[in-house]
Amino acid sequence: EEKWNIQKFPFVTYRFKRRTTGFYGKGIIETVQPIQVELNRVVRSISRQMHRKGKGRTFVQVGSKIVASHLTNNDGGDIVMYVGAPPTVDNANAIAQEEFNYVLQLRQQAFQECGISELSAAAKKPSGLDAAVALREYSDIESERFAPQHQDWEQLFLDFAELSVDLITKQYGWSGY
């Protein structure tokens, strides 16, 4: 209810990525949302395939007088009717390897979109980097991509400190700092 006499907003902000217009920034979640939607779709597809084909198949020769509905198939596996010679064993994978590779590719794409390495996300040291110089160089290369975010993060604390000083000055009537 008081009038705001300080020449700054009464709050400080941090944005992971700045937009060209508007107040709000773009967060990591919004950045990877399209990738996550596709990843969810692929994982659902894999799950359906595992439930459908991963439970096996029962082969019944046409004309054998076996009623398919009488077969005990509590697991939901497919019943395949055939004519002629005995069927060959179905050894095909329930899910193509390409689908699993696509899941890994989408996951990697999400990390790349954010600029975060999987090693950083897991807080693991890359194998083979044992020397302090090598670890420092690896850290420098990775942190270059985040330089704008680091600068904005530092600016957040500077803005907060300046606002705090302005508020204290206003509260206690001090002049200058």
PDB file of C-alpha atoms in Angstrom, residues 3-159:
ATOM      1  CA  LYS A   3       4.331   4.227  -2.738  1.00  0.00           C
ATOM      2  CA  TRP A   4       7.492   2.686  -4.236  1.00  0.00           C
ATOM      3  CA  ASN A   5      10.149   5.405  -4.399  1.00  0.00           C
ATOM      4  CA  ILE A   6      13.149   3.341  -5.456  1.00  0.00           C
ATOM      5  CA  GLN A   7      14.124   3.415  -9.159  1.00  0.00           C
ATOM      6  CA  LYS A   8      14.327  -0.388  -9.388  1.00  0.00           C
ATOM      7  CA  PHE A   9      11.749  -3.170  -9.438  1.00  0.00           C
ATOM      8  CA  PRO A  10      11.076  -4.487  -5.926  1.00  0.00           C
ATOM      9  CA  PHE A  11      12.351  -7.917  -6.946  1.00  0.00           C
ATOM     10  CA  VAL A  12      15.228  -9.505  -8.840  1.00  0.00           C
ATOM     11  CA  THR A  13      14.916 -12.175 -11.530  1.00  0.00           C
ATOM     12  CA  TYR A  14      16.934 -14.886 -13.237  1.00  0.00           C
ATOM     13  CA  ARG A  15      16.125 -16.394 -16.621  1.00  0.00           C
ATOM     14  CA  PHE A  16      17.875 -19.477 -17.988  1.00  0.00           C
ATOM     15  CA  LYS A  17      17.420 -18.232 -21.562  1.00  0.00           C
ATOM     16  CA  ARG A  18      16.292 -14.764 -22.518  1.00  0.00           C
ATOM     17  CA  ARG A  19      13.574 -14.217 -25.078  1.00  0.00           C
ATOM     18  CA  THR A  20      13.824 -11.492 -27.688  1.00  0.00           C
ATOM     19  CA  THR A  21      10.642  -9.865 -26.382  1.00  0.00           C
ATOM     20  CA  GLY A  22       8.665  -9.934 -23.172  1.00  0.00           C
ATOM     21  CA  PHE A  23       9.462 -10.228 -19.512  1.00  0.00           C
ATOM     22  CA  TYR A  24       9.583 -13.990 -19.071  1.00  0.00           C
ATOM     23  CA  GLY A  25      12.527 -16.149 -20.029  1.00  0.00           C
ATOM     24  CA  LYS A  26      12.612 -19.658 -21.433  1.00  0.00           C
ATOM     25  CA  GLY A  27      13.334 -22.443 -18.959  1.00  0.00           C
ATOM     26  CA  ILE A  28      14.937 -25.822 -19.507  1.00  0.00           C
ATOM     27  CA  ILE A  29      11.579 -27.601 -19.334  1.00  0.00           C
ATOM     28  CA  GLU A  30      10.152 -25.473 -22.128  1.00  0.00           C
ATOM     29  CA  THR A  31      13.344 -25.934 -24.133  1.00  0.00           C
ATOM     30  CA  VAL A  32      13.160 -29.740 -24.119  1.00  0.00           C
ATOM     31  CA  GLN A  33       9.356 -30.082 -24.179  1.00  0.00           C
ATOM     32  CA  PRO A  34       9.101 -31.150 -27.862  1.00  0.00           C
ATOM     33  CA  ILE A  35      11.786 -33.765 -27.315  1.00  0.00           C
ATOM     34  CA  GLN A  36      10.048 -35.018 -24.150  1.00  0.00           C
ATOM     35  CA  VAL A  37       6.692 -35.311 -25.959  1.00  0.00           C
ATOM     36  CA  GLU A  38       8.313 -37.437 -28.684  1.00  0.00           C
ATOM     37  CA  LEU A  39      10.186 -39.488 -26.093  1.00  0.00           C
ATOM     38  CA  ASN A  40       6.927 -40.192 -24.243  1.00  0.00           C
ATOM     39  CA  ARG A  41       5.286 -41.294 -27.507  1.00  0.00           C
ATOM     40  CA  VAL A  42       8.111 -43.691 -28.375  1.00  0.00           C
ATOM     41  CA  VAL A  43       8.251 -45.172 -24.862  1.00  0.00           C
ATOM     42  CA  ARG A  44       4.464 -45.744 -24.938  1.00  0.00           C
ATOM     43  CA  SER A  45       4.841 -47.492 -28.295  1.00  0.00           C
ATOM     44  CA  ILE A  46       7.623 -49.712 -26.942  1.00  0.00           C
ATOM     45  CA  SER A  47       5.526 -50.515 -23.886  1.00  0.00           C
ATOM     46  CA  ARG A  48       2.524 -51.524 -26.023  1.00  0.00           C
ATOM     47  CA  GLN A  49       4.737 -53.723 -28.197  1.00  0.00           C
ATOM     48  CA  MET A  50       6.275 -55.398 -25.147  1.00  0.00           C
ATOM     49  CA  HIS A  51       2.835 -56.164 -23.744  1.00  0.00           C
ATOM     50  CA  ARG A  52       1.544 -57.424 -27.070  1.00  0.00           C
ATOM     51  CA  LYS A  53       4.384 -59.423 -28.589  1.00  0.00           C
ATOM     52  CA  GLY A  54       6.595 -59.854 -25.587  1.00  0.00           C
ATOM     53  CA  LYS A  55       4.141 -62.375 -24.132  1.00  0.00           C
ATOM     54  CA  GLY A  56       4.548 -64.938 -26.891  1.00  0.00           C
ATOM     55  CA  ARG A  57       2.236 -66.503 -29.424  1.00  0.00           C
ATOM     56  CA  THR A  58       0.207 -69.700 -29.583  1.00  0.00           C
ATOM     57  CA  PHE A  59      -0.006 -71.326 -33.010  1.00  0.00           C
ATOM     58  CA  VAL A  60      -3.157 -73.327 -33.815  1.00  0.00           C
ATOM     59  CA  GLN A  61      -3.601 -75.165 -37.110  1.00  0.00           C
ATOM     60  CA  VAL A  62      -6.776 -74.251 -38.957  1.00  0.00           C
ATOM     61  CA  GLY A  63      -9.163 -77.224 -38.977  1.00  0.00           C
ATOM     62  CA  SER A  64      -7.714 -78.757 -35.808  1.00  0.00           C
ATOM     63  CA  LYS A  65     -11.051 -78.286 -34.074  1.00  0.00           C
ATOM     64  CA  ILE A  66      -9.385 -76.328 -31.283  1.00  0.00           C
ATOM     65  CA  VAL A  67     -11.442 -73.364 -30.219  1.00  0.00           C
ATOM     66  CA  ALA A  68      -9.067 -70.445 -29.748  1.00  0.00           C
ATOM     67  CA  SER A  69     -11.170 -68.993 -26.944  1.00  0.00           C
ATOM     68  CA  HIS A  70     -10.762 -72.209 -24.937  1.00  0.00           C
ATOM     69  CA  LEU A  71      -7.001 -71.865 -24.831  1.00  0.00           C
ATOM     70  CA  THR A  72      -5.635 -70.679 -21.521  1.00  0.00           C
ATOM     71  CA  ASN A  73      -3.928 -67.478 -22.421  1.00  0.00           C
ATOM     72  CA  ASN A  74      -4.058 -65.358 -19.286  1.00  0.00           C
ATOM     73  CA  ASP A  75      -0.997 -63.371 -20.306  1.00  0.00           C
ATOM     74  CA  GLY A  76      -2.683 -61.852 -23.338  1.00  0.00           C
ATOM     75  CA  GLY A  77      -0.341 -63.341 -25.943  1.00  0.00           C
ATOM     76  CA  ASP A  78      -1.516 -63.617 -29.542  1.00  0.00           C
ATOM     77  CA  ILE A  79      -3.200 -66.733 -30.952  1.00  0.00           C
ATOM     78  CA  VAL A  80      -2.141 -67.307 -34.557  1.00  0.00           C
ATOM     79  CA  MET A  81      -4.142 -69.633 -36.791  1.00  0.00           C
ATOM     80  CA  TYR A  82      -2.215 -71.336 -39.621  1.00  0.00           C
ATOM     81  CA  VAL A  83      -2.830 -73.760 -42.483  1.00  0.00           C
ATOM     82  CA  GLY A  84      -0.427 -76.386 -43.803  1.00  0.00           C
ATOM     83  CA  ALA A  85       2.997 -77.278 -42.492  1.00  0.00           C
ATOM     84  CA  PRO A  86       3.820 -76.712 -38.817  1.00  0.00           C
ATOM     85  CA  PRO A  87       4.802 -73.119 -38.161  1.00  0.00           C
ATOM     86  CA  THR A  88       8.358 -72.059 -37.651  1.00  0.00           C
ATOM     87  CA  VAL A  89       9.346 -70.613 -34.325  1.00  0.00           C
ATOM     88  CA  ASP A  90       8.864 -66.852 -34.173  1.00  0.00           C
ATOM     89  CA  ASN A  91      12.222 -65.605 -32.899  1.00  0.00           C
ATOM     90  CA  ALA A  92      11.762 -61.990 -33.931  1.00  0.00           C
ATOM     91  CA  ASN A  93      12.483 -59.386 -31.294  1.00  0.00           C
ATOM     92  CA  ALA A  94       9.434 -57.844 -29.664  1.00  0.00           C
ATOM     93  CA  ILE A  95      10.858 -54.406 -30.396  1.00  0.00           C
ATOM     94  CA  ALA A  96      13.258 -53.339 -33.131  1.00  0.00           C
ATOM     95  CA  GLN A  97      16.667 -52.175 -31.937  1.00  0.00           C
ATOM     96  CA  GLU A  98      16.149 -48.932 -33.873  1.00  0.00           C
ATOM     97  CA  GLU A  99      13.389 -47.914 -31.451  1.00  0.00           C
ATOM     98  CA  PHE A 100      15.688 -48.324 -28.454  1.00  0.00           C
ATOM     99  CA  ASN A 101      18.386 -46.390 -30.323  1.00  0.00           C
ATOM    100  CA  TYR A 102      15.848 -43.646 -31.038  1.00  0.00           C
ATOM    101  CA  VAL A 103      15.079 -43.345 -27.322  1.00  0.00           C
ATOM    102  CA  LEU A 104      18.794 -42.938 -26.589  1.00  0.00           C
ATOM    103  CA  GLN A 105      19.123 -40.426 -29.432  1.00  0.00           C
ATOM    104  CA  LEU A 106      16.225 -38.338 -28.076  1.00  0.00           C
ATOM    105  CA  ARG A 107      17.730 -38.424 -24.594  1.00  0.00           C
ATOM    106  CA  GLN A 108      21.087 -37.257 -25.921  1.00  0.00           C
ATOM    107  CA  GLN A 109      19.367 -34.533 -27.969  1.00  0.00           C
ATOM    108  CA  ALA A 110      17.669 -33.204 -24.818  1.00  0.00           C
ATOM    109  CA  PHE A 111      21.033 -32.948 -23.047  1.00  0.00           C
ATOM    110  CA  GLN A 112      22.562 -31.190 -26.055  1.00  0.00           C
ATOM    111  CA  GLU A 113      19.648 -28.760 -26.343  1.00  0.00           C
ATOM    112  CA  CYS A 114      20.257 -27.638 -22.760  1.00  0.00           C
ATOM    113  CA  GLY A 115      24.027 -27.682 -23.126  1.00  0.00           C
ATOM    114  CA  ILE A 116      24.498 -30.114 -20.268  1.00  0.00           C
ATOM    115  CA  SER A 117      26.691 -33.176 -20.611  1.00  0.00           C
ATOM    116  CA  GLU A 118      25.372 -36.432 -19.228  1.00  0.00           C
ATOM    117  CA  LEU A 119      28.499 -36.621 -17.077  1.00  0.00           C
ATOM    118  CA  SER A 120      27.705 -33.267 -15.485  1.00  0.00           C
ATOM    119  CA  ALA A 121      24.081 -34.232 -14.933  1.00  0.00           C
ATOM    120  CA  ALA A 122      25.213 -37.410 -13.201  1.00  0.00           C
ATOM    121  CA  ALA A 123      28.110 -35.620 -11.444  1.00  0.00           C
ATOM    122  CA  LYS A 124      30.594 -38.129 -12.834  1.00  0.00           C
ATOM    123  CA  LYS A 125      34.160 -37.645 -13.972  1.00  0.00           C
ATOM    124  CA  PRO A 126      34.858 -38.739 -17.562  1.00  0.00           C
ATOM    125  CA  SER A 127      36.932 -41.912 -17.705  1.00  0.00           C
ATOM    126  CA  GLY A 128      40.504 -41.269 -18.729  1.00  0.00           C
ATOM    127  CA  LEU A 129      40.576 -37.733 -17.340  1.00  0.00           C
ATOM    128  CA  ASP A 130      42.711 -38.187 -14.271  1.00  0.00           C
ATOM    129  CA  ALA A 131      45.095 -35.244 -14.446  1.00  0.00           C
ATOM    130  CA  ALA A 132      44.023 -31.997 -12.808  1.00  0.00           C
ATOM    131  CA  VAL A 133      44.946 -30.053 -15.963  1.00  0.00           C
ATOM    132  CA  ALA A 134      42.722 -32.293 -18.110  1.00  0.00           C
ATOM    133  CA  LEU A 135      39.795 -31.979 -15.692  1.00  0.00           C
ATOM    134  CA  ARG A 136      40.179 -28.186 -15.577  1.00  0.00           C
ATOM    135  CA  GLU A 137      40.253 -27.985 -19.399  1.00  0.00           C
ATOM    136  CA  TYR A 138      37.158 -30.227 -19.641  1.00  0.00           C
ATOM    137  CA  SER A 139      35.364 -28.002 -17.134  1.00  0.00           C
ATOM    138  CA  ASP A 140      36.373 -24.838 -19.023  1.00  0.00           C
ATOM    139  CA  ILE A 141      35.087 -26.198 -22.342  1.00  0.00           C
ATOM    140  CA  GLU A 142      31.761 -27.140 -20.783  1.00  0.00           C
ATOM    141  CA  SER A 143      31.391 -23.871 -18.889  1.00  0.00           C
ATOM    142  CA  GLU A 144      31.970 -21.765 -22.037  1.00  0.00           C
ATOM    143  CA  ARG A 145      28.529 -22.729 -23.283  1.00  0.00           C
ATOM    144  CA  PHE A 146      26.988 -21.544 -20.029  1.00  0.00           C
ATOM    145  CA  ALA A 147      28.874 -18.239 -19.859  1.00  0.00           C
ATOM    146  CA  PRO A 148      25.724 -16.140 -20.445  1.00  0.00           C
ATOM    147  CA  GLN A 149      23.822 -18.096 -17.779  1.00  0.00           C
ATOM    148  CA  HIS A 150      26.735 -17.732 -15.335  1.00  0.00           C
ATOM    149  CA  GLN A 151      26.871 -13.988 -15.972  1.00  0.00           C
ATOM    150  CA  ASP A 152      23.106 -13.677 -15.454  1.00  0.00           C
ATOM    151  CA  TRP A 153      23.386 -15.730 -12.243  1.00  0.00           C
ATOM    152  CA  GLU A 154      26.117 -13.419 -10.932  1.00  0.00           C
ATOM    153  CA  GLN A 155      24.060 -10.382 -11.973  1.00  0.00           C
ATOM    154  CA  LEU A 156      21.129 -11.740  -9.926  1.00  0.00           C
ATOM    155  CA  PHE A 157      23.213 -11.468  -6.745  1.00  0.00           C
ATOM    156  CA  LEU A 158      24.526  -8.021  -7.654  1.00  0.00           C
ATOM    157  CA  ASP A 159      20.979  -6.801  -8.310  1.00  0.00           C
TER     158      ASP A 159
END
